[in-house]
Short mmCIF file of C-alpha atoms and ligand atoms in Angstrom, two decimals:
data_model
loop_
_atom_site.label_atom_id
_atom_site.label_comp_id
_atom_site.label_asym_id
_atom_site.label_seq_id
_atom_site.Cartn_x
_atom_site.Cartn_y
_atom_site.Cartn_z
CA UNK Z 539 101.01 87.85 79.46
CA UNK Z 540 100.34 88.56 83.05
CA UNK Z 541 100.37 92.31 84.89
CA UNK Z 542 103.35 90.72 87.19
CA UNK Z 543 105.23 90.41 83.71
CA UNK Z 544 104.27 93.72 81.83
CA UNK Z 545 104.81 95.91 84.74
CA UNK Z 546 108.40 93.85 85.00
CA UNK Z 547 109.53 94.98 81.39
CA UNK Z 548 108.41 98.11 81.79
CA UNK Z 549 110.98 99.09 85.16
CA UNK Z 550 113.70 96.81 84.90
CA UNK Z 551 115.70 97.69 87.59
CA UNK Z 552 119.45 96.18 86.92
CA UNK Z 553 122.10 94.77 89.25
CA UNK Z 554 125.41 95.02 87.13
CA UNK Z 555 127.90 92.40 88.29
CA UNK Z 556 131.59 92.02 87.06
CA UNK Z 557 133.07 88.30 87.09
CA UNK Z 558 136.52 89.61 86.42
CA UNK Z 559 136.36 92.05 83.72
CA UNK Z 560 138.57 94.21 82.16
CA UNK Z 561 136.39 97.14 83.10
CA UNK Z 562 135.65 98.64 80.09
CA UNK Z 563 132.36 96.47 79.73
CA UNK Z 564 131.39 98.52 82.81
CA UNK Z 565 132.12 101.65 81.69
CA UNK Z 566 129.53 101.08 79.23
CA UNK Z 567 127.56 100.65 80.91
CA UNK Z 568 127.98 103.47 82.67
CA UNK Z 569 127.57 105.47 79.94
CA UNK Z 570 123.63 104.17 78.89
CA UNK Z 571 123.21 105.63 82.26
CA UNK Z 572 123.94 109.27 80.94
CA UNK Z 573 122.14 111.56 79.60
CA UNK Z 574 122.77 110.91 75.78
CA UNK Z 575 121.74 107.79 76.22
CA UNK Z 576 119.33 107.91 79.41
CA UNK Z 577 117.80 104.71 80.01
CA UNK Z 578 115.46 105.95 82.95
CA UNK Z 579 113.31 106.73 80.20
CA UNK Z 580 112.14 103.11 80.03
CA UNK Z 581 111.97 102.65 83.70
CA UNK Z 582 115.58 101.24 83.84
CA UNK Z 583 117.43 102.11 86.86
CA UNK Z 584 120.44 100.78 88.53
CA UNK Z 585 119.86 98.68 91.65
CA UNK Z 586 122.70 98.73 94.48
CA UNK Z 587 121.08 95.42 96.30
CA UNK Z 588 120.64 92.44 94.20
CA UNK Z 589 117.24 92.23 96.09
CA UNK Z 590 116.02 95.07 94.10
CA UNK Z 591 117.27 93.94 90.91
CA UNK Z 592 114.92 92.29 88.33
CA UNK Z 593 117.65 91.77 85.35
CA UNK Z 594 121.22 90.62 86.24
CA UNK Z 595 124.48 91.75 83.83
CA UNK Z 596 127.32 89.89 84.26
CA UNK Z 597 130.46 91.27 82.15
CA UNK Z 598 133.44 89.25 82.44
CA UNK Z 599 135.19 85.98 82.13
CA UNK Z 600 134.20 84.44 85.25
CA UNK Z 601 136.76 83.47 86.97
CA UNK Z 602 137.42 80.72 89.37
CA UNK Z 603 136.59 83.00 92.50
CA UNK Z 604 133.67 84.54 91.17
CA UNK Z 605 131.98 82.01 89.97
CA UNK Z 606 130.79 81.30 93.32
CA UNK Z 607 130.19 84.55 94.15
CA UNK Z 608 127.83 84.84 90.82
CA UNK Z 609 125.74 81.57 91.79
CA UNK Z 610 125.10 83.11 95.27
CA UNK Z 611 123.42 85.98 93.50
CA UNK Z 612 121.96 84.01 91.00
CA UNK Z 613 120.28 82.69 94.20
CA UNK Z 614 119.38 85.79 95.95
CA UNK Z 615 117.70 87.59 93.14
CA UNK Z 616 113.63 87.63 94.07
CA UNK Z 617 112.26 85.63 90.91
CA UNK Z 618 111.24 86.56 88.23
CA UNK Z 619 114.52 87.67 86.79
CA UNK Z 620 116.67 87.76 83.50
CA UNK Z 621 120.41 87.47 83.06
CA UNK Z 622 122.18 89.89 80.08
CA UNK Z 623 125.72 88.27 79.12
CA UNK Z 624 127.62 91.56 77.93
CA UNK Z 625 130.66 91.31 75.87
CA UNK Z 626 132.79 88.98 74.60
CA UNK Z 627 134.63 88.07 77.87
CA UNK Z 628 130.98 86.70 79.63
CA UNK Z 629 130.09 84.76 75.96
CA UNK Z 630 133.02 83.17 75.32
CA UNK Z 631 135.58 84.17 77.85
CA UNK Z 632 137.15 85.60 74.58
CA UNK Z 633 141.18 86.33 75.44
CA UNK Z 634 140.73 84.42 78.27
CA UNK Z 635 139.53 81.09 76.78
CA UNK Z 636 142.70 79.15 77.46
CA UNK Z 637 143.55 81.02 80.88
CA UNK Z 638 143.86 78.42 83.48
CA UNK Z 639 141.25 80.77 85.87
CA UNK Z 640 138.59 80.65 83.33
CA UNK Z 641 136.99 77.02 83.84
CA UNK Z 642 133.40 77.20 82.12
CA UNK Z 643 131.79 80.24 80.50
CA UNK Z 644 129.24 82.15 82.02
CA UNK Z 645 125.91 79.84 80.87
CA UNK Z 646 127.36 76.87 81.91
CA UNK Z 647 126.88 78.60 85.70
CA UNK Z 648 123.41 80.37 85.58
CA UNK Z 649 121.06 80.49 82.56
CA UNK Z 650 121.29 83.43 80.25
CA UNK Z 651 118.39 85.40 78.47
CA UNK Z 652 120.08 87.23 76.18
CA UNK Z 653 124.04 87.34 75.01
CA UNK Z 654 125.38 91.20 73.94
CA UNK Z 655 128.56 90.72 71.82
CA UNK Z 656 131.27 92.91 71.18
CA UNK Z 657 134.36 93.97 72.96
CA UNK Z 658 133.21 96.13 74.80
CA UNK Z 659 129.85 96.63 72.87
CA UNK Z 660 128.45 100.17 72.35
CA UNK Z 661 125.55 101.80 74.28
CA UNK Z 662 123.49 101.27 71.64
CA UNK Z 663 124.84 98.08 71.74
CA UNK Z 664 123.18 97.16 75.15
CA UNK Z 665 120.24 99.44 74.50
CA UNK Z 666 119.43 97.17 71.54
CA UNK Z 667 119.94 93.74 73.10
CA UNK Z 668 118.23 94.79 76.35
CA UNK Z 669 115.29 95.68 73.68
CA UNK Z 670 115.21 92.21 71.78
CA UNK Z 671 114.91 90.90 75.78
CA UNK Z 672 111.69 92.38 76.05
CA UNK Z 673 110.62 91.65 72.74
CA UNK Z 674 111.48 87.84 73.57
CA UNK Z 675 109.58 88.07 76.86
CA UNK Z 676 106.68 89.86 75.53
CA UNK Z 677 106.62 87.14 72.78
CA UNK Z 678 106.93 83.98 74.88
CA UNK R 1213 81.39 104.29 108.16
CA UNK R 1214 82.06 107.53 107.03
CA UNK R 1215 85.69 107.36 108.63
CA UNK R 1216 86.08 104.55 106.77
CA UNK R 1217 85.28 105.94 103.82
CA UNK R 1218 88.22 109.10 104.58
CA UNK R 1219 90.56 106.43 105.30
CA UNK R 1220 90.62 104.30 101.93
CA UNK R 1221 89.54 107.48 99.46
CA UNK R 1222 91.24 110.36 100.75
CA UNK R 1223 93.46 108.57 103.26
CA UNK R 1224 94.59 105.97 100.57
CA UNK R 1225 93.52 106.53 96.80
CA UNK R 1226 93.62 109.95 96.52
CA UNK R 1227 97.22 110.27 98.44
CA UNK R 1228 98.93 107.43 96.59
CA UNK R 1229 97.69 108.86 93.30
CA UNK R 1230 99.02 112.17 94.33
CA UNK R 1231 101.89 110.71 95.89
CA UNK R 1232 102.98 108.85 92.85
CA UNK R 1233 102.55 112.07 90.43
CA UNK R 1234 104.75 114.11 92.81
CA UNK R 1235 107.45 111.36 92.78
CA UNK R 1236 106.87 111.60 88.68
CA UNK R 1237 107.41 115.42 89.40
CA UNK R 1238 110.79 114.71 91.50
CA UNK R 1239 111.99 112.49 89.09
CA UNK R 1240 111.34 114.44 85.75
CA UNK R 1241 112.98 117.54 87.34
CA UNK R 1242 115.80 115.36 88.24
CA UNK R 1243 115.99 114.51 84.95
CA UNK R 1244 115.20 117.60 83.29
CA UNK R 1245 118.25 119.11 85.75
CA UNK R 1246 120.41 116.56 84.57
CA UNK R 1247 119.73 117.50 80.59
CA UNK R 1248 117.89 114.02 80.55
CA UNK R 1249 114.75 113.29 79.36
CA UNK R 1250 112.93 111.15 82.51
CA UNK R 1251 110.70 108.37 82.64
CA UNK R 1252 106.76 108.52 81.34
CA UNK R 1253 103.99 109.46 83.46
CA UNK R 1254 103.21 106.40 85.17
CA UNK R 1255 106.85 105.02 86.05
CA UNK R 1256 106.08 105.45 89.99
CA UNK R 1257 103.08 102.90 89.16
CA UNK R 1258 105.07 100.39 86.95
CA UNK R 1259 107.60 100.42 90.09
CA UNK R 1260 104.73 99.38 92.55
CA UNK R 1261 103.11 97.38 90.39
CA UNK R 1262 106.30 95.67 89.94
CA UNK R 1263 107.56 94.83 93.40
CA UNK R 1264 104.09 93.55 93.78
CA UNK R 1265 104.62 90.32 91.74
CA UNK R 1266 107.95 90.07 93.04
CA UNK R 1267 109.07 86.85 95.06
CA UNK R 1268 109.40 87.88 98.96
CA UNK R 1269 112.81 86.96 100.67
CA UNK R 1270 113.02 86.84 104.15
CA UNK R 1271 116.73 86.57 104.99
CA UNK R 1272 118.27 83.93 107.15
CA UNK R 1273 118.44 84.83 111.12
CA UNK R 1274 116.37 87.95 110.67
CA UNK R 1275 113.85 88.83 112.92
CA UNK R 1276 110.15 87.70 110.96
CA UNK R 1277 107.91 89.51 112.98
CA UNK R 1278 109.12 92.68 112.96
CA UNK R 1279 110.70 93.02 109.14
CA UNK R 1280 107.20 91.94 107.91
CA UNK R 1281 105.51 93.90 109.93
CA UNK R 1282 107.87 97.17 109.27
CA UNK R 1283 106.59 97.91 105.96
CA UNK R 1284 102.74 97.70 107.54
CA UNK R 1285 103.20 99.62 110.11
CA UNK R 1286 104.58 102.51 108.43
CA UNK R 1287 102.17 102.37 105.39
CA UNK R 1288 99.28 102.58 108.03
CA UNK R 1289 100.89 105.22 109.63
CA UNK R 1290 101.03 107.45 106.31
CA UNK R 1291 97.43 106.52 105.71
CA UNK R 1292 96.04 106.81 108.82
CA UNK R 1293 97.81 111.15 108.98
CA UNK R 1294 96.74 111.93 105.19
CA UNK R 1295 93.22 110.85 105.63
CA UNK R 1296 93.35 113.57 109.08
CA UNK R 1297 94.59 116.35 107.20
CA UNK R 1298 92.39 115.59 104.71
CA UNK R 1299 89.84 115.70 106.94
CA UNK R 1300 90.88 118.91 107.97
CA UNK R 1301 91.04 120.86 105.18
CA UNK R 1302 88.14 119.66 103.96
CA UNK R 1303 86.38 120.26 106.63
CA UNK R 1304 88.27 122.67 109.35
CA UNK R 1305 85.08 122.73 111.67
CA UNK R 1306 85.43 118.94 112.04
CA UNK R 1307 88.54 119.00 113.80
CA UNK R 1308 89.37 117.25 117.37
CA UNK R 1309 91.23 118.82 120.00
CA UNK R 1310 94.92 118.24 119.63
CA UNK R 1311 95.04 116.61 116.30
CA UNK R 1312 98.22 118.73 116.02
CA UNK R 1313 100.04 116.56 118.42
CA UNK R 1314 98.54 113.57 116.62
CA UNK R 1315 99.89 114.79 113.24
CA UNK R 1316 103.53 114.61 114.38
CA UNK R 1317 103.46 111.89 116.26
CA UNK R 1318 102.39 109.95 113.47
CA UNK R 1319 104.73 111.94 111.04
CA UNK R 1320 107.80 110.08 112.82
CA UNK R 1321 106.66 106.36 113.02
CA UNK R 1322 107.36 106.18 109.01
CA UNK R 1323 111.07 106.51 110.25
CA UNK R 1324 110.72 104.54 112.92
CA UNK R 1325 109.20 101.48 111.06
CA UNK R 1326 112.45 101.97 108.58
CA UNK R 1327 114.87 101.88 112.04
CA UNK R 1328 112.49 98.68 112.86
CA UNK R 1329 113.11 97.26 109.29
CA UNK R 1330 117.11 97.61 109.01
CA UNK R 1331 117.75 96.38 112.58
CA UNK R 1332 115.32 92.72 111.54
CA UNK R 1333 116.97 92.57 108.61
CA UNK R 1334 120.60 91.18 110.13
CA UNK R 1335 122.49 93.08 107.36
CA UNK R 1336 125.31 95.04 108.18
CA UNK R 1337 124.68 97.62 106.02
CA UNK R 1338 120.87 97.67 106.81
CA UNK R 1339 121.84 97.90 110.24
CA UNK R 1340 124.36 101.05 109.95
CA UNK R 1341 121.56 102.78 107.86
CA UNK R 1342 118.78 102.41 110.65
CA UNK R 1343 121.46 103.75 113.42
CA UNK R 1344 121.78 106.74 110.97
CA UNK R 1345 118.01 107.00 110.86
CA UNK R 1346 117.92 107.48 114.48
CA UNK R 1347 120.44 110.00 115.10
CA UNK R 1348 118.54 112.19 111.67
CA UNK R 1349 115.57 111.53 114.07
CA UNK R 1350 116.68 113.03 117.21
CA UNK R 1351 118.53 115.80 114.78
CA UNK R 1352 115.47 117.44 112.99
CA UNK R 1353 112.38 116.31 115.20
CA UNK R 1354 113.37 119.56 117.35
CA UNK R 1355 113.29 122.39 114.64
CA UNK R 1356 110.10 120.41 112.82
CA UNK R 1357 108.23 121.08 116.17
CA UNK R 1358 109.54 124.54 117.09
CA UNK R 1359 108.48 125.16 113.30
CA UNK R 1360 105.15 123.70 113.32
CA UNK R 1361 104.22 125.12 116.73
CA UNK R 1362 104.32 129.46 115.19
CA UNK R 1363 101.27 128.28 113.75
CA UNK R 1364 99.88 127.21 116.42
CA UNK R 1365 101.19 130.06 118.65
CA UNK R 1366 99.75 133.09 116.00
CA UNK R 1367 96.13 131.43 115.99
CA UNK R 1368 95.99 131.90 119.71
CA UNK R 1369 97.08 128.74 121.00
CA UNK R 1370 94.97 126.30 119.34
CA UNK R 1371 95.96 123.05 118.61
CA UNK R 1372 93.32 122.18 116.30
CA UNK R 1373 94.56 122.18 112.59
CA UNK R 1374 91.05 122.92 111.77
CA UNK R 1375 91.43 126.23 113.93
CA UNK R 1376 94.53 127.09 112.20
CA UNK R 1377 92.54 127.16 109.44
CA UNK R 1378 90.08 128.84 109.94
CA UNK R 1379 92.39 131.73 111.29
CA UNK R 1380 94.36 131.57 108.47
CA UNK R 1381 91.35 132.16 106.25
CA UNK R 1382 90.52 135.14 108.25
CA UNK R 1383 93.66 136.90 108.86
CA UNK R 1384 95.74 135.47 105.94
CA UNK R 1385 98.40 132.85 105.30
CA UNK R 1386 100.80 132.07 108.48
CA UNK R 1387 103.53 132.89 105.60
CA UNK R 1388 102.42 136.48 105.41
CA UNK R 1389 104.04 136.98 108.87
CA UNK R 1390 107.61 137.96 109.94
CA UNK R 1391 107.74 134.45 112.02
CA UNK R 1392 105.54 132.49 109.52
CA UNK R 1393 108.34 132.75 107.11
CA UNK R 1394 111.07 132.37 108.64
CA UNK R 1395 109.44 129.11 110.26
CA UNK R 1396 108.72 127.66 106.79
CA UNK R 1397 112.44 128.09 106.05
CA UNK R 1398 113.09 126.34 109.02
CA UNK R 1399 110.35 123.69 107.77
CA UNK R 1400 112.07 123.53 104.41
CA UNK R 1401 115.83 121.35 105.42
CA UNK R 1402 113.48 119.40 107.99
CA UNK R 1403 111.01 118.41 105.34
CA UNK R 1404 114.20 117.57 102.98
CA UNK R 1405 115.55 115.65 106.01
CA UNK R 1406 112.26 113.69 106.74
CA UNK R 1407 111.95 112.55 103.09
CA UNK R 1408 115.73 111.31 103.45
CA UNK R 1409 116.35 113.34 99.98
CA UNK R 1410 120.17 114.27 98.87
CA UNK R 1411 121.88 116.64 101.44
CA UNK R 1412 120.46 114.56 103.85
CA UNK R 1413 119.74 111.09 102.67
CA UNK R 1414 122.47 109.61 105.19
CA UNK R 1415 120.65 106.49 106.44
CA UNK R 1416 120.06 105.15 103.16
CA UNK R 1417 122.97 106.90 100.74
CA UNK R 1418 122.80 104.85 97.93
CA UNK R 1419 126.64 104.90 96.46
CA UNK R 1420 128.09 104.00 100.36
CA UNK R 1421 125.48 101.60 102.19
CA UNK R 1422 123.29 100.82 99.48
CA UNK R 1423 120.13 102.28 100.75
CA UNK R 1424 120.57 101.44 104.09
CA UNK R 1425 117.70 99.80 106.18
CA UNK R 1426 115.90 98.80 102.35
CA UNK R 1427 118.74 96.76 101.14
CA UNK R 1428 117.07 93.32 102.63
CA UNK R 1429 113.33 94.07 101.29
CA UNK R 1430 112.33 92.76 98.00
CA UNK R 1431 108.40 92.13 96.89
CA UNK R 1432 105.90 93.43 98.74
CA UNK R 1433 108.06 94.65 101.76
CA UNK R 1434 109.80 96.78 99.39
CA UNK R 1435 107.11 98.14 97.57
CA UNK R 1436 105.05 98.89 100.52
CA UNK R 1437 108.00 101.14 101.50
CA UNK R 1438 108.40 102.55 98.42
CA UNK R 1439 104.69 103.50 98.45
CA UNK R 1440 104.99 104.95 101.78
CA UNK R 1441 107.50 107.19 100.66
CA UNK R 1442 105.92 108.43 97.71
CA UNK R 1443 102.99 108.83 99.82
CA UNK R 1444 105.32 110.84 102.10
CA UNK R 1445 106.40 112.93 99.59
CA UNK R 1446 102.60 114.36 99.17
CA UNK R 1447 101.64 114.10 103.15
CA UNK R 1448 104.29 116.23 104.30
CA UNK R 1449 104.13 119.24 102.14
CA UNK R 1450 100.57 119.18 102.53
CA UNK R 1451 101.17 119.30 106.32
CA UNK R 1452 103.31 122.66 105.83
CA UNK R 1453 100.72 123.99 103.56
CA UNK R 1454 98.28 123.40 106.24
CA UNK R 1455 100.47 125.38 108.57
CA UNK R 1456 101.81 128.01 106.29
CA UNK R 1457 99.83 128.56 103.50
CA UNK R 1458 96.79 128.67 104.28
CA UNK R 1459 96.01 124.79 102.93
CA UNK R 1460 93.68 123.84 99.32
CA UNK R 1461 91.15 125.47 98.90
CA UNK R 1462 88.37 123.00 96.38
CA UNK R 1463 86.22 125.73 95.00
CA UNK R 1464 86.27 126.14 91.27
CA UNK R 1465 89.73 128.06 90.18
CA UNK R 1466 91.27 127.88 94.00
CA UNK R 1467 92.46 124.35 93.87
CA UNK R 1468 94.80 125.35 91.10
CA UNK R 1469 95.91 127.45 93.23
CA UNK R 1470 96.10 124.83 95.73
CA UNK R 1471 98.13 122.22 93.33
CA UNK R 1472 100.52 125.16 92.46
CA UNK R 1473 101.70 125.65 96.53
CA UNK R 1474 102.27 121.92 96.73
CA UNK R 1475 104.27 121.55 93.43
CA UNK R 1476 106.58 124.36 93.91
CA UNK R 1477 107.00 123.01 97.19
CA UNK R 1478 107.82 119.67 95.78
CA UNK R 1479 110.02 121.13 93.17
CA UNK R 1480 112.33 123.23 95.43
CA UNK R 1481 112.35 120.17 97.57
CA UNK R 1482 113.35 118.45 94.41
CA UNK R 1483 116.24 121.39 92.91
CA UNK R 1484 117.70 121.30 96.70
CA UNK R 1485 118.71 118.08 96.09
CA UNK R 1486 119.65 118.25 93.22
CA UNK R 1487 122.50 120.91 94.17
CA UNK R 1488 123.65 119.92 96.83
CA UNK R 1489 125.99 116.84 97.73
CA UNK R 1490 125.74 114.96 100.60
CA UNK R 1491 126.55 115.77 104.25
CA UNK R 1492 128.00 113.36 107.21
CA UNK R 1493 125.95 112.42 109.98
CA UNK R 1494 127.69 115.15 112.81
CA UNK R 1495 127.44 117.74 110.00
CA UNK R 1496 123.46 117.31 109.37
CA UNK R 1497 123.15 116.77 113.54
CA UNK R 1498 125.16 120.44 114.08
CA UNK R 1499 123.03 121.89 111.51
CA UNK R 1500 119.85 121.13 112.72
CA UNK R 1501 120.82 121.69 116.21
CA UNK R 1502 122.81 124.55 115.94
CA UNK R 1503 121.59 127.08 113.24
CA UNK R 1504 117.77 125.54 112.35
CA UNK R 1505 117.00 125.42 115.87
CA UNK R 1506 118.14 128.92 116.53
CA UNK R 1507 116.13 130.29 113.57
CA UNK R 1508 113.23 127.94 114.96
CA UNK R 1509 113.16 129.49 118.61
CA UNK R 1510 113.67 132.94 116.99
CA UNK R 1511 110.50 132.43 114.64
CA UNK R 1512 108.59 131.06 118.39
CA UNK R 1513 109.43 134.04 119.92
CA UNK R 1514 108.53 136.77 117.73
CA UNK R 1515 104.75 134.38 117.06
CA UNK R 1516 104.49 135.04 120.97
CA UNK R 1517 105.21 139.31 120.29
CA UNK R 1518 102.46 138.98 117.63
CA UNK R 1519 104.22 139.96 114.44
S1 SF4 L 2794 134.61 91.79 76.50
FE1 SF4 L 2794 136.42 93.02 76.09
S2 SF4 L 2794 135.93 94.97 77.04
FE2 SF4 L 2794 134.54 93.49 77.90
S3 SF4 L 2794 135.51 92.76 79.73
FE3 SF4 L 2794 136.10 91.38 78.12
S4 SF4 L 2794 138.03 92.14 77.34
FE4 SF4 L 2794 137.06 93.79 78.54
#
């Protein structure tokens, strides 16, 4: 694996993007942010520009405005980057499957590293999936 | 050839190591403040390291020349003071006339490569933060000086760092004054203000415009900066601990001594803004005019009665 790689996974810097969520995806993650759960300690902080950001979460259903919007990111984020799907909303589009503002869900618009399930899923939730990210990096 | 040699080992190794273990320090008391636990030991590095390998984006209608060239410019800056005050105290009797005045002119143009940056970028937001950048400029350049000049004033007029020095060695810390302390509590918001740290991190607040002039930079740009202002966070407390106490000394159980003045400098840098929320624009401008320039001239004028 190359330095530009290792150094990556070990300051992840996130951009946290909502699609159309019901906001209690973001709250969550929110909370790894705190200090029970304190994510700094591996190097993870939250970007505010999506030109800082080296992994992308997307919560939400993606709906038919910002699915543009989330392309246009996609775009804009300086490569190497990975995309986090959290909760059941950004899988699926879970309630929201037959809604006539949900067209296609979220992979079908940029390619996505890892999926976190649940609705909303725990801390430890995220924690865990963000962890089996850089296992699947490190491994590849 | 021996300059050379100051300007990539002292000037460049030695202050980015130094610089990246203080911004370690900041961030672990942050953390430690916030009943968190902090990132490891070489987090400042990772981040470098990082934005290193990073693609470069150089957005649409933006100036090229000068946002390239930003980042550069400021970095060289930063390297091209430390290695002189390293210089300095390593060496006081190797000093040039005026290198005081050199010093803080070179202090600024890290702020005024980040005004260059934001207003290449084309961003709005980038834009607003380098306007902000300006008027923190104008706000504490005028207490910084008054500040940094008691020194000058109590060694007898000398603008050689290497004289103040040398004084200082002789007739004890600046700091031991009446006027050398109240002109390194003057130096204390200034510092805070020229690191752009909480109570007055207005140009690049991050929850309001996103850190300001940075929020175009990605890849080496960004990192470059980032570097500069870890580098920063090292160059300028050494600069007051040239002035006020008395600088590092390297002899045997002295530069322990010498680490200890510039982390508790660091770390009350660090606690300030920590406490402390932050202020508007006008509010940091009528502070540093009004009350920090007051104290400032007051600490001037009783360096020129002697005490
Ligand atoms: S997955 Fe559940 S909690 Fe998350 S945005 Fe959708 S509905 Fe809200």
């Amino acid at each position: 694996m190359s330095i530009k790689l290792k150094a990556l996974l070990k300051s992840p810097w996130v951009f946290h993007f909502s699609t159309g969520s019901c906001n209690n995806c973001d709250i969550e993650i929110l909370d790894c942010l705190t200090p029970r759960f304190d994510i700094e300690r591996f190097g993870m902080l939250l970007a505010g520009s999506i030109k800082h950001a080296d992994v992308l979460l997307v919560t939400g259903s993606c709906n038919r405005m910002s699915a543009d919007r989330l392309r246009k990111l996609y775009d804009q984020v300086p490569k190497p980057c990975l995309v986090v799907a959290i909760g059941e909303c950004s899988m699926s589009r879970g309630m929201f499957i037959h809604s006539y503002n949900c067209p296609v869900p979220l992979d079908h618009i940029v390619p996505v590293d890892v999926y976190i399930p649940g609705c909303p899923p725990k801390p430890e939730a995220i924690i865990a999936g963000v962890v089996k990210l850089i296992e699947k990096v490190r491994s590849s | 050839m021996i300059y050379l040699l100051y300007l990539l080992v002292y000037g460049f190794l030695a202050t980015a190591a130094l610089g990246l273990f203080l911004s370690w320090v900041d961030r672990k008391v942050t953390a430690r403040v916030q009943y968190r636990v902090g990132p490891p030991l070489l987090q400042p590095l990772y981040d470098v390291v990082k934005l290193m390998g990073k693609e470069n984006l150089i957005p649409a209608g933006a100036s090229r020349l000068a946002f390239v060239s930003a980042p550069l410019i400021g970095f060289s800056s930063v390297v091209v003071v430390s290695a002189l005050l390293w210089s300095n105290n390593l060496n006081p009797s190797q000093s040039f006339m005026g290198d005081w005045i050199v010093v803080i002119y070179l202090l600024t143009i890290p702020s005024i490569s980040i005004i260059m940056g934001g207003f290449a970028s084309k961003n709005p937001l980038a834009s607003l933060g380098a306007s902000r950048e300006m008027k923190l400029l104008i706000a504490y350049e005028l207490p910084f000086i008054l500040a940094a000049l008691v020194p000058v004033i109590n060694s007898g007029g000398s603008l050689r760092l290497g004289e103040i020095l040398t004084w200082q060695a002789e007739a004890g810390a600046t700091a031991t004054n009446l006027s050398g302390i109240i002109a390194l509590l003057v130096m204390i918001p200034t510092i805070q203000a020229k690191l752009a740290l909480v109570p007055f991190d207005i140009p690049e607040a991050e929850t309001e415009i996103v850190e300001g002039p940075m929020v175009e930079y990605s890849g080496t740009g960004l990192a470059l900066f980032k570097l500069m202002k870890n580098m920063l966070l090292f160059v300028i407390p050494f600069f007051a601990t040239i002035l006020f106490l008395d600088g590092i000394t390297f002899q045997g159980i002295h530069i322990l001594w010498g680490a200890l003045k510039i982390v508790v400098l660091v770390a009350l840098v660090t606690v300030i803004r920590n406490t402390n929320p932050r202020v508007r624009i006008d509010q940091a401008l009528r502070f540093f005019w009004g009350p920090v320039t007051l104290l400032a001239v007051a600490a001037v004028v009783l360096a020129y009665l002697g005490l």
